[in-house]
Coordinates of C-alpha atoms in Angstrom, one line a residue:
Chain A
M214 CA -89.2 214.1 -30.8
T215 CA -87.3 214.0 -27.6
I216 CA -88.4 216.2 -24.7
S217 CA -85.3 218.4 -24.7
K218 CA -85.7 219.0 -28.5
K219 CA -89.4 219.8 -27.9
L220 CA -88.5 222.3 -25.2
R221 CA -85.9 223.9 -27.4
T222 CA -88.5 224.4 -30.1
W223 CA -90.9 226.0 -27.6
G224 CA -88.2 228.3 -26.4
A225 CA -87.3 229.3 -29.9
A226 CA -90.9 230.0 -30.7
Y227 CA -91.5 232.2 -27.7
L228 CA -88.3 234.0 -28.3
L229 CA -89.2 234.7 -31.9
I230 CA -92.6 236.0 -30.9
L231 CA -91.4 238.0 -27.9
P232 CA -90.4 241.3 -29.6
S233 CA -93.7 241.6 -31.4
F234 CA -95.6 240.5 -28.3
I235 CA -94.0 243.2 -26.1
F236 CA -95.2 245.9 -28.6
L237 CA -98.6 244.3 -28.9
V238 CA -99.1 244.4 -25.1
A239 CA -97.6 247.9 -24.6
F240 CA -99.5 249.6 -27.4
T241 CA -102.7 247.6 -28.0
F242 CA -103.6 245.7 -24.8
Y243 CA -102.4 248.1 -22.2
P244 CA -104.4 251.0 -23.9
I245 CA -107.5 248.8 -23.8
A246 CA -107.0 248.0 -20.2
Y247 CA -106.2 251.6 -19.3
S248 CA -109.4 252.8 -21.0
V249 CA -111.6 250.3 -19.3
V250 CA -110.0 251.0 -15.9
T251 CA -110.1 254.8 -16.3
S252 CA -113.7 254.8 -17.6
L253 CA -114.9 252.8 -14.6
D254 CA -112.9 255.0 -12.1
A255 CA -111.5 251.6 -10.9
A256 CA -108.1 253.1 -10.0
S257 CA -109.6 254.8 -6.9
G258 CA -110.8 251.4 -5.5
G259 CA -114.5 251.2 -6.4
I260 CA -116.2 250.7 -9.7
G261 CA -118.7 253.2 -11.0
F262 CA -120.5 254.0 -14.1
G263 CA -120.6 257.7 -13.5
N264 CA -118.5 258.6 -16.5
Y265 CA -120.7 256.6 -18.8
S266 CA -124.0 258.1 -17.5
K267 CA -122.5 261.6 -17.8
M268 CA -121.3 260.9 -21.3
L269 CA -124.4 259.1 -22.5
S270 CA -126.7 261.8 -21.3
S271 CA -124.7 264.6 -22.9
T272 CA -126.2 265.9 -26.2
E273 CA -122.7 266.3 -27.7
F274 CA -122.1 262.5 -27.4
Q275 CA -125.6 261.6 -28.6
Q276 CA -125.0 263.9 -31.6
A277 CA -121.6 262.3 -32.3
I278 CA -123.1 258.8 -32.3
R279 CA -126.0 260.0 -34.5
N280 CA -123.5 261.7 -36.9
N281 CA -121.3 258.6 -37.0
I282 CA -124.2 256.4 -38.0
V283 CA -125.3 258.9 -40.7
Y284 CA -121.8 259.2 -41.9
A285 CA -121.2 255.4 -41.9
F286 CA -124.4 254.7 -43.8
F287 CA -124.1 257.4 -46.4
S288 CA -120.4 256.9 -47.1
T289 CA -120.4 253.1 -47.0
V290 CA -123.4 252.4 -49.3
P291 CA -122.3 254.6 -52.2
A292 CA -118.6 253.7 -52.0
V293 CA -119.3 250.0 -51.9
L294 CA -121.9 250.3 -54.8
I295 CA -119.5 252.3 -56.9
G296 CA -116.7 249.9 -56.2
L297 CA -118.9 246.9 -57.2
L298 CA -120.1 248.6 -60.4
L299 CA -116.5 249.5 -61.4
A300 CA -115.3 246.0 -60.6
I301 CA -118.0 244.3 -62.7
V302 CA -117.4 246.6 -65.6
L303 CA -113.6 246.3 -65.4
N304 CA -113.6 242.5 -65.1
T305 CA -113.4 242.1 -68.9
K306 CA -110.9 242.4 -71.5
M307 CA -110.9 246.0 -72.7
K308 CA -108.8 248.9 -73.9
G309 CA -107.6 251.4 -71.3
K310 CA -108.1 249.1 -68.3
G311 CA -104.8 250.2 -66.7
F312 CA -105.7 253.8 -67.1
Y313 CA -109.1 253.4 -65.5
R314 CA -107.6 251.4 -62.7
F315 CA -105.1 254.1 -62.0
A316 CA -107.7 256.9 -62.2
V317 CA -110.0 255.3 -59.6
F318 CA -107.4 253.8 -57.3
Y319 CA -104.9 256.6 -56.8
P320 CA -106.8 258.3 -54.0
T321 CA -106.2 255.1 -51.9
I322 CA -102.5 255.9 -51.7
L323 CA -102.9 259.7 -51.0
P324 CA -102.7 260.9 -47.4
I325 CA -106.2 261.8 -46.3
A326 CA -104.8 264.9 -44.8
T327 CA -103.6 266.2 -48.2
A328 CA -106.7 264.8 -50.0
S329 CA -108.8 266.8 -47.6
M330 CA -106.8 269.9 -48.4
I331 CA -107.6 269.6 -52.1
W332 CA -111.3 269.2 -51.3
V333 CA -111.4 272.2 -49.0
F334 CA -110.2 274.1 -52.1
L335 CA -112.6 272.5 -54.5
L336 CA -115.5 273.2 -52.1
S337 CA -114.5 276.7 -51.2
Q338 CA -117.5 279.1 -51.3
S339 CA -116.1 281.9 -53.4
I340 CA -113.7 280.2 -55.9
G341 CA -114.5 276.5 -55.5
L342 CA -115.0 274.5 -58.6
V343 CA -117.9 272.5 -57.1
N344 CA -120.0 275.6 -56.6
H345 CA -119.1 276.8 -60.1
L346 CA -120.2 273.6 -61.7
L347 CA -123.5 273.7 -59.7
G348 CA -124.0 277.2 -61.0
I349 CA -123.5 276.1 -64.6
M350 CA -126.2 273.5 -64.0
G351 CA -128.5 276.1 -62.6
L352 CA -128.4 274.8 -59.0
P353 CA -127.7 276.7 -55.8
S354 CA -124.1 277.8 -56.1
K355 CA -123.3 280.0 -53.1
I356 CA -122.9 277.1 -50.7
D357 CA -120.4 277.4 -47.9
W358 CA -119.7 273.7 -47.9
V359 CA -117.4 273.1 -44.9
N360 CA -118.9 275.7 -42.7
T361 CA -122.6 275.2 -42.8
S362 CA -124.8 272.2 -41.8
P363 CA -125.7 269.9 -43.4
Y364 CA -123.2 270.6 -46.2
A365 CA -120.2 270.0 -43.9
M366 CA -121.4 266.4 -43.4
V367 CA -121.9 266.0 -47.1
S368 CA -118.3 267.3 -47.7
I369 CA -116.7 264.7 -45.5
I370 CA -118.9 262.0 -47.0
I371 CA -117.7 263.1 -50.5
V372 CA -114.1 262.7 -49.4
Y373 CA -114.8 259.2 -48.1
I374 CA -116.5 258.1 -51.3
W375 CA -113.7 259.6 -53.4
K376 CA -111.0 258.1 -51.3
Y377 CA -112.3 254.5 -50.9
S378 CA -114.4 253.6 -54.0
G379 CA -111.3 252.5 -55.9
Y380 CA -110.0 250.4 -53.0
Y381 CA -113.3 248.5 -52.8
M382 CA -113.3 248.1 -56.5
L383 CA -110.0 246.3 -56.2
L384 CA -111.2 244.0 -53.5
F385 CA -114.3 243.2 -55.6
L386 CA -112.1 242.6 -58.6
S387 CA -110.1 239.9 -56.8
G388 CA -113.3 238.3 -55.7
L389 CA -114.7 238.3 -59.2
Q390 CA -111.5 236.7 -60.6
S391 CA -112.1 233.6 -58.4
I392 CA -115.4 232.9 -60.0
D393 CA -115.2 230.0 -62.4
S394 CA -115.9 231.4 -65.9
S395 CA -117.3 228.2 -67.2
L396 CA -120.4 228.9 -65.2
Y397 CA -121.0 232.0 -67.4
D398 CA -120.6 229.9 -70.5
E399 CA -123.1 227.4 -69.4
A400 CA -125.6 230.1 -68.4
Y401 CA -125.0 231.7 -71.8
L402 CA -125.7 228.5 -73.7
E403 CA -128.9 228.0 -71.7
G404 CA -130.0 231.5 -72.9
A405 CA -129.5 233.6 -69.7
S406 CA -129.3 237.3 -70.4
G407 CA -126.5 239.4 -69.1
W408 CA -128.6 240.7 -66.3
E409 CA -129.7 237.2 -65.3
R410 CA -126.1 236.0 -65.3
L411 CA -125.2 239.0 -63.0
R412 CA -128.1 238.2 -60.6
M413 CA -127.9 234.4 -60.6
I414 CA -124.1 233.9 -60.8
T415 CA -122.0 237.0 -60.1
L416 CA -123.8 238.5 -57.1
P417 CA -124.4 235.2 -55.2
L418 CA -120.9 233.9 -55.7
L419 CA -119.5 237.3 -54.8
S420 CA -121.4 237.6 -51.6
P421 CA -118.5 236.5 -49.3
T422 CA -116.4 239.3 -50.8
T423 CA -119.3 241.8 -50.4
F424 CA -119.6 240.8 -46.8
F425 CA -115.9 241.6 -46.1
V426 CA -115.9 244.8 -48.1
V427 CA -118.9 246.1 -46.2
L428 CA -117.3 245.2 -42.9
I429 CA -114.1 247.0 -43.9
A430 CA -116.1 249.9 -45.1
I431 CA -117.9 250.3 -41.8
V432 CA -114.7 250.0 -39.8
N433 CA -113.2 252.7 -42.1
S434 CA -116.1 255.0 -41.4
F435 CA -115.5 254.7 -37.7
Q436 CA -111.8 255.5 -38.2
A437 CA -112.6 258.8 -39.8
V438 CA -110.8 261.7 -38.1
D439 CA -108.1 263.0 -40.4
Q440 CA -110.5 264.6 -42.9
I441 CA -112.7 266.0 -40.1
Y442 CA -109.7 267.6 -38.4
V443 CA -108.6 269.2 -41.6
M444 CA -111.9 270.1 -43.1
T445 CA -114.5 270.9 -40.3
K446 CA -113.0 270.4 -36.8
G447 CA -116.2 268.6 -36.0
G448 CA -118.3 271.7 -36.7
P449 CA -120.3 273.7 -37.4
H450 CA -122.2 273.2 -34.1
N451 CA -121.0 269.7 -33.6
S452 CA -122.6 268.6 -36.9
T453 CA -119.6 266.6 -38.1
N454 CA -118.4 265.4 -34.7
V455 CA -118.1 261.6 -34.8
L456 CA -117.0 259.0 -32.2
L457 CA -113.3 259.1 -32.9
Y458 CA -113.2 262.9 -33.2
Y459 CA -115.1 263.0 -29.9
I460 CA -112.4 260.9 -28.3
Y461 CA -109.7 263.2 -29.7
E462 CA -111.5 266.2 -28.4
Y463 CA -112.0 264.9 -24.9
G464 CA -108.5 263.5 -24.7
F465 CA -106.5 266.4 -26.2
V466 CA -108.6 269.5 -26.3
Y467 CA -110.7 269.3 -23.0
W468 CA -108.3 267.0 -21.2
E469 CA -111.0 264.9 -19.7
P470 CA -109.4 261.4 -19.8
E471 CA -112.3 259.7 -18.1
I472 CA -114.8 260.7 -20.8
A473 CA -112.3 260.0 -23.6
S474 CA -111.7 256.6 -22.0
S475 CA -115.4 255.8 -21.7
A476 CA -115.9 256.6 -25.4
S477 CA -112.8 254.6 -26.4
T478 CA -114.1 251.6 -24.4
L479 CA -117.4 251.8 -26.3
L480 CA -115.4 252.0 -29.6
F481 CA -113.3 248.9 -28.6
A482 CA -116.5 247.0 -27.8
F483 CA -118.0 247.9 -31.1
L484 CA -114.8 247.0 -33.1
L485 CA -114.5 243.6 -31.2
I486 CA -118.1 242.8 -32.2
L487 CA -117.2 243.6 -35.8
T488 CA -114.1 241.4 -35.4
F489 CA -116.3 238.6 -34.2
F490 CA -118.5 238.9 -37.3
Y491 CA -115.4 239.0 -39.5
W492 CA -114.2 235.7 -38.1
Y493 CA -117.6 234.1 -38.1
G494 CA -118.0 235.2 -41.7
G495 CA -114.5 234.0 -42.5
Q496 CA -115.2 230.6 -41.1
R497 CA -118.3 230.3 -43.3
K498 CA -116.4 231.5 -46.3
V499 CA -113.8 228.7 -45.9
N500 CA -116.5 226.0 -45.7
Y501 CA -118.3 227.5 -48.6
E502 CA -115.2 227.2 -50.9
R503 CA -114.6 223.6 -50.1
Chain B
M567 CA -108.8 236.3 -68.1
K568 CA -109.9 233.5 -70.4
D569 CA -112.1 234.5 -73.3
S570 CA -115.5 233.0 -72.6
L571 CA -118.5 233.2 -74.8
A572 CA -120.6 235.1 -72.3
V573 CA -118.3 238.0 -71.8
R574 CA -118.2 238.9 -75.5
R575 CA -120.1 242.1 -75.9
S576 CA -121.9 244.0 -78.6
K577 CA -120.5 247.3 -79.8
L578 CA -123.2 249.2 -77.9
Q579 CA -122.3 247.5 -74.7
I580 CA -118.7 248.3 -75.1
F581 CA -119.6 251.9 -75.8
A582 CA -121.8 252.1 -72.7
T583 CA -119.2 250.5 -70.6
H584 CA -116.6 253.1 -71.6
A585 CA -119.0 255.9 -71.1
V586 CA -119.7 254.8 -67.5
L587 CA -116.0 254.3 -66.8
I588 CA -114.9 257.6 -68.3
L589 CA -117.5 259.5 -66.2
I590 CA -116.5 257.9 -62.9
S591 CA -112.8 258.0 -63.5
A592 CA -112.9 261.6 -64.6
A593 CA -114.8 262.5 -61.5
I594 CA -112.2 260.7 -59.3
L595 CA -109.2 261.9 -61.3
F596 CA -110.2 265.5 -61.5
P597 CA -109.1 266.7 -58.0
L598 CA -105.6 265.5 -58.8
I599 CA -105.5 267.3 -62.2
W600 CA -107.0 270.4 -60.6
M601 CA -104.4 270.4 -57.8
V602 CA -101.5 270.1 -60.4
F603 CA -102.7 273.0 -62.5
V604 CA -103.6 275.3 -59.6
S605 CA -100.2 274.7 -58.1
M606 CA -98.7 276.2 -61.3
K607 CA -101.0 279.2 -61.4
P608 CA -99.7 282.6 -60.3
K609 CA -101.6 284.0 -57.4
M610 CA -103.3 286.8 -59.4
E611 CA -104.6 284.3 -61.9
I612 CA -106.2 282.1 -59.3
F613 CA -108.6 284.9 -58.4
S614 CA -108.9 286.6 -61.8
S615 CA -109.8 283.4 -63.7
P616 CA -110.3 280.7 -61.0
Y617 CA -112.0 278.2 -63.3
S618 CA -109.7 278.1 -66.3
L619 CA -108.0 274.7 -66.2
I620 CA -104.7 275.4 -67.9
P621 CA -102.7 278.3 -66.4
S622 CA -102.0 281.0 -68.9
S623 CA -98.5 281.5 -67.6
P624 CA -97.6 278.3 -65.8
G625 CA -94.6 278.4 -63.4
L626 CA -93.1 276.7 -60.4
D627 CA -92.9 279.8 -58.3
N628 CA -95.5 278.4 -55.9
F629 CA -93.2 275.4 -55.2
S630 CA -90.1 277.4 -54.5
T631 CA -92.1 279.8 -52.3
A632 CA -93.8 277.0 -50.4
W633 CA -90.5 275.2 -50.0
G634 CA -88.9 278.4 -48.6
Y635 CA -91.9 279.2 -46.4
A636 CA -91.9 276.1 -44.4
P637 CA -89.1 273.6 -43.6
F638 CA -90.3 270.9 -46.0
G639 CA -86.8 269.6 -46.4
K640 CA -86.7 268.7 -42.7
Y641 CA -90.2 267.3 -42.8
Y642 CA -89.1 265.1 -45.7
L643 CA -86.2 263.8 -43.7
N644 CA -88.4 263.1 -40.7
T645 CA -91.0 261.2 -42.8
I646 CA -88.2 259.2 -44.5
V647 CA -86.5 258.3 -41.2
I648 CA -89.9 257.3 -39.6
V649 CA -91.2 255.4 -42.6
F650 CA -88.1 253.4 -43.5
G651 CA -86.9 253.0 -39.9
L652 CA -90.2 251.5 -39.1
L653 CA -90.1 249.3 -42.1
A654 CA -86.7 247.9 -41.2
I655 CA -87.8 247.1 -37.6
Q656 CA -91.1 245.7 -38.7
L657 CA -89.5 243.4 -41.2
V658 CA -87.5 241.8 -38.4
T659 CA -90.2 241.5 -35.8
V660 CA -92.9 240.4 -38.2
T661 CA -90.7 237.8 -39.9
M662 CA -89.7 236.3 -36.6
A663 CA -93.2 236.0 -35.2
A664 CA -94.7 234.9 -38.5
F665 CA -92.2 232.1 -38.8
A666 CA -93.0 230.8 -35.3
F667 CA -96.7 230.9 -36.0
A668 CA -96.3 229.1 -39.3
R669 CA -93.7 226.5 -38.7
L670 CA -93.3 225.7 -35.0
K671 CA -95.5 223.9 -32.6
F672 CA -95.8 225.3 -29.1
P673 CA -98.4 225.5 -26.3
G674 CA -100.7 228.6 -26.5
K675 CA -100.1 229.1 -30.2
D676 CA -103.7 229.6 -31.2
I677 CA -104.5 231.9 -28.4
L678 CA -101.4 234.0 -29.0
F679 CA -102.3 234.2 -32.7
M680 CA -105.8 235.3 -31.9
L681 CA -104.4 238.1 -29.6
F682 CA -102.3 239.4 -32.5
L683 CA -105.3 239.4 -34.8
T684 CA -107.3 241.7 -32.6
Q685 CA -104.8 244.3 -33.5
L686 CA -106.1 244.2 -37.1
M687 CA -109.4 245.8 -35.9
I688 CA -108.4 247.7 -32.8
T689 CA -106.5 250.2 -34.9
A690 CA -103.9 252.6 -33.5
Q691 CA -106.3 255.6 -34.0
S692 CA -108.6 254.3 -31.3
T693 CA -105.8 254.0 -28.7
I694 CA -104.3 257.5 -29.1
Y695 CA -104.9 258.8 -25.6
P696 CA -103.3 256.0 -23.6
N697 CA -100.5 255.7 -26.1
Y698 CA -99.9 259.4 -25.9
M699 CA -99.6 259.0 -22.1
T700 CA -97.1 256.2 -22.5
I701 CA -94.9 258.1 -24.9
S702 CA -95.2 261.1 -22.6
R703 CA -94.0 259.1 -19.6
L704 CA -91.2 257.7 -21.6
R705 CA -90.2 261.3 -22.3
L706 CA -90.4 260.6 -26.0
L707 CA -92.8 263.4 -27.0
D708 CA -91.6 265.3 -30.0
T709 CA -89.2 262.7 -31.1
R710 CA -89.3 260.5 -34.2
I711 CA -88.9 257.4 -32.1
G712 CA -92.0 258.4 -30.2
V713 CA -93.9 258.5 -33.5
M714 CA -92.6 255.1 -34.4
L715 CA -92.8 253.2 -31.2
P716 CA -96.5 252.0 -31.3
Y717 CA -96.0 250.5 -34.8
M718 CA -93.0 248.4 -34.3
T719 CA -94.9 245.2 -35.0
S720 CA -97.8 244.7 -37.4
A721 CA -100.5 242.1 -37.1
M722 CA -101.2 242.5 -40.8
G723 CA -97.6 241.7 -41.6
I724 CA -97.5 238.7 -39.3
F725 CA -100.7 237.4 -40.9
L726 CA -99.5 237.9 -44.5
L727 CA -96.1 236.3 -43.9
R728 CA -97.5 233.4 -41.9
Q729 CA -99.6 232.5 -44.9
A730 CA -96.6 232.6 -47.1
F731 CA -94.4 230.6 -44.7
M732 CA -97.1 227.9 -44.3
V733 CA -97.0 226.8 -47.9
I734 CA -93.3 226.2 -48.1
P735 CA -92.6 222.5 -48.4
S736 CA -91.1 221.0 -45.2
S737 CA -88.5 219.2 -47.3
L738 CA -86.6 222.5 -47.6
E739 CA -86.7 222.8 -43.9
D740 CA -85.4 219.3 -43.3
A741 CA -82.6 219.8 -45.8
A742 CA -81.5 222.9 -43.9
R743 CA -81.7 221.1 -40.6
I744 CA -79.5 218.3 -41.9
D745 CA -77.0 220.9 -43.1
G746 CA -76.9 222.0 -39.4
C747 CA -78.6 225.4 -39.8
S748 CA -79.9 227.1 -36.6
T749 CA -83.4 228.4 -36.7
L750 CA -82.3 231.9 -37.4
Q751 CA -79.9 230.8 -40.1
M752 CA -82.7 228.8 -41.6
I753 CA -85.1 231.7 -41.7
W754 CA -82.5 233.9 -43.2
H755 CA -81.1 231.5 -45.9
V756 CA -84.1 229.3 -46.8
F757 CA -87.3 231.0 -45.9
I758 CA -86.8 234.7 -46.7
A759 CA -86.0 233.9 -50.3
Q760 CA -89.3 232.0 -50.7
V761 CA -91.5 234.7 -49.4
K762 CA -90.2 237.7 -51.2
P763 CA -93.5 238.7 -52.9
S764 CA -95.2 238.8 -49.5
L765 CA -92.4 240.9 -48.1
V766 CA -92.8 243.3 -50.9
A767 CA -96.5 243.4 -50.5
F768 CA -96.2 244.1 -46.8
S769 CA -93.5 246.7 -47.4
I770 CA -95.7 248.7 -49.8
M771 CA -98.6 248.6 -47.3
S772 CA -96.4 249.7 -44.4
V773 CA -94.6 252.5 -46.3
T774 CA -97.9 253.9 -47.7
S775 CA -99.8 253.8 -44.4
H776 CA -97.0 255.4 -42.4
W777 CA -96.2 258.0 -45.1
N778 CA -99.9 259.0 -44.9
E779 CA -100.3 258.8 -41.1
F780 CA -101.7 262.0 -39.7
L781 CA -103.4 262.1 -36.3
W782 CA -100.8 260.2 -34.2
P783 CA -97.8 262.3 -35.3
L784 CA -99.9 265.4 -35.0
L785 CA -100.4 264.6 -31.3
V786 CA -96.9 263.4 -30.5
T787 CA -94.8 265.9 -32.4
E788 CA -94.6 269.5 -31.3
S789 CA -92.0 271.1 -33.5
T790 CA -90.1 271.0 -36.8
Y791 CA -87.6 268.7 -35.0
S792 CA -89.8 265.6 -35.4
R793 CA -92.8 266.6 -37.5
P794 CA -93.5 264.5 -40.6
L795 CA -94.8 265.9 -43.9
T796 CA -98.5 265.4 -43.4
V797 CA -98.4 267.3 -40.1
G798 CA -96.1 269.9 -41.5
L799 CA -98.6 270.5 -44.3
T800 CA -101.5 271.3 -42.0
V801 CA -99.3 273.6 -39.9
F802 CA -98.3 275.3 -43.2
A803 CA -102.0 275.5 -44.2
Q804 CA -103.0 277.1 -40.9
Q805 CA -100.4 279.8 -41.5
A806 CA -101.4 280.3 -45.1
E807 CA -105.1 280.2 -44.6
G808 CA -105.5 283.8 -43.7
G809 CA -104.3 285.0 -47.0
A810 CA -106.1 282.2 -49.0
E811 CA -102.8 281.2 -50.6
W812 CA -104.4 278.4 -52.6
G813 CA -101.6 278.2 -55.2
L814 CA -99.0 277.8 -52.4
L815 CA -101.2 275.3 -50.6
M816 CA -101.8 273.2 -53.6
A817 CA -98.0 273.2 -54.4
A818 CA -97.3 272.1 -50.8
T819 CA -100.0 269.4 -51.0
L820 CA -98.3 268.1 -54.1
I821 CA -94.9 268.2 -52.5
V822 CA -96.3 265.9 -49.8
S823 CA -98.0 263.5 -52.1
L824 CA -95.7 263.3 -55.0
P825 CA -93.3 260.5 -54.0
L826 CA -96.0 258.0 -53.4
L827 CA -97.9 259.1 -56.6
I828 CA -94.7 258.6 -58.7
A829 CA -94.0 255.3 -57.1
F830 CA -97.6 254.3 -57.7
I831 CA -97.4 255.2 -61.4
F832 CA -94.2 253.2 -61.9
F833 CA -95.1 250.2 -59.8
Q834 CA -98.9 250.2 -60.2
K835 CA -99.1 246.4 -60.4
M836 CA -97.2 245.8 -57.2
F837 CA -99.2 248.4 -55.3
V838 CA -102.5 246.9 -56.5
E839 CA -101.4 243.4 -55.5
S840 CA -100.2 244.6 -52.1
F841 CA -103.5 246.3 -51.4
V842 CA -105.5 243.3 -52.5
S843 CA -103.5 241.0 -50.2
S844 CA -104.2 243.4 -47.3
G845 CA -107.9 243.3 -47.8
V846 CA -110.3 240.4 -48.3
K847 CA -107.7 237.7 -48.2
G848 CA -106.4 238.9 -44.8

């Protein structure tokens, strides 16, 4: 290639990327830089960690972190397990497969804001169906779900599981379909039971998919804010306040940008660590498949 | 799927499988069914017999009342302008960038690509405060363009399309070059046609996620002038909550969700493929 032709290619490439790059810088990288600078009070000349120590020592923040960990764990684990179970069961020829897939996947495409609205109704204390069903089963049935602790946390966890199980099922299904079915035949001929085939073939070969699904599930649980805004507003007594809702509150309710920026910076750091795992795992996955 | 020996099942296993599936899918499907029936129940009936599934005198009154109660028509228009306006812009920005990353050699390519990929994880929700300040300084609060601006490119889209562009044989490119096509002409005439499935997958992702977007438009919009459906619904809910107007509320919720639900029913396979490509493979 001649030099001028090479330069022309470079120019074309940069021009093609430029529009996207401008938006990337303005709405992803500038916000990160803004948050870091604001949180460190760096605009005024010096650098200080005052905002961080103030935030970290406040019970509200500690509670939000604790809540977020509880929320992440108790929503991710059931949703991923249900997704896995559904995928294993649906990965066969069977009648009604399309119906089942619709029935478990449709919440993925619903807005969380509207989904939460349905659940507020289902969970209402006086005429909610959930309390009614609990009553039929002889369980406590006067629960004020979204307004008392710990039920408010249970409520937003239910919405998460309901919303995402079908999506994780789909991701597992595509992972399952890449497993070579002759492996199962061989195991079958050697006399392996269904359970053994699951344990010795399916789960190990599915592990790269599982790894990605769990990461995506954790990220989702740290993005939770819509259902909290609609259902609980972080209450009662801060019991459903999580990191992102905390950022929203300090940014837009209390108007304390320094605190909101400090919390955002921590969230970015956490997400970047997850991204690193994502890529590290991705690298391994590629080698594994070769 | 190929019929293999091992996946053949006994009658009992098939029965057990369906039992598990019916249980789980009924639990997940039920809120939708409940919403549909309650939205057709008259107000009196919701309180007199709250747990009967089928309304005794079903009607669409709740829908017409809800529609008249809040400017859902205007909300619809706003959502449609935002969602499809964004899609049109994204298709251009994303295709251009993806083509460069897939087919051209230039210094700094890997680093630039890595920078784009961080956007996959640093989602828009975590940058709401600084982005709000930006939109505010641009005097674009309470405008549809203000809602759209942060999303005018998509790392997910660039990634998806780059994968698709990469597998196109270079003989096609050479042929176009010999015919004297410029780079843009070549993208348009040769490459776009080859990556249609990926464009469709990305479009479904984009439309779904922006139709459903909530927190960002909630913050940026202030009035009917720019509010999309999801935000309009919560405003409506706050007004209706005092009277516990559940029938109206469920009707309004259905008004907001119906277009995507219908699209999903008709194009289930395309939706499913689109969501798969957005996940593990990305």
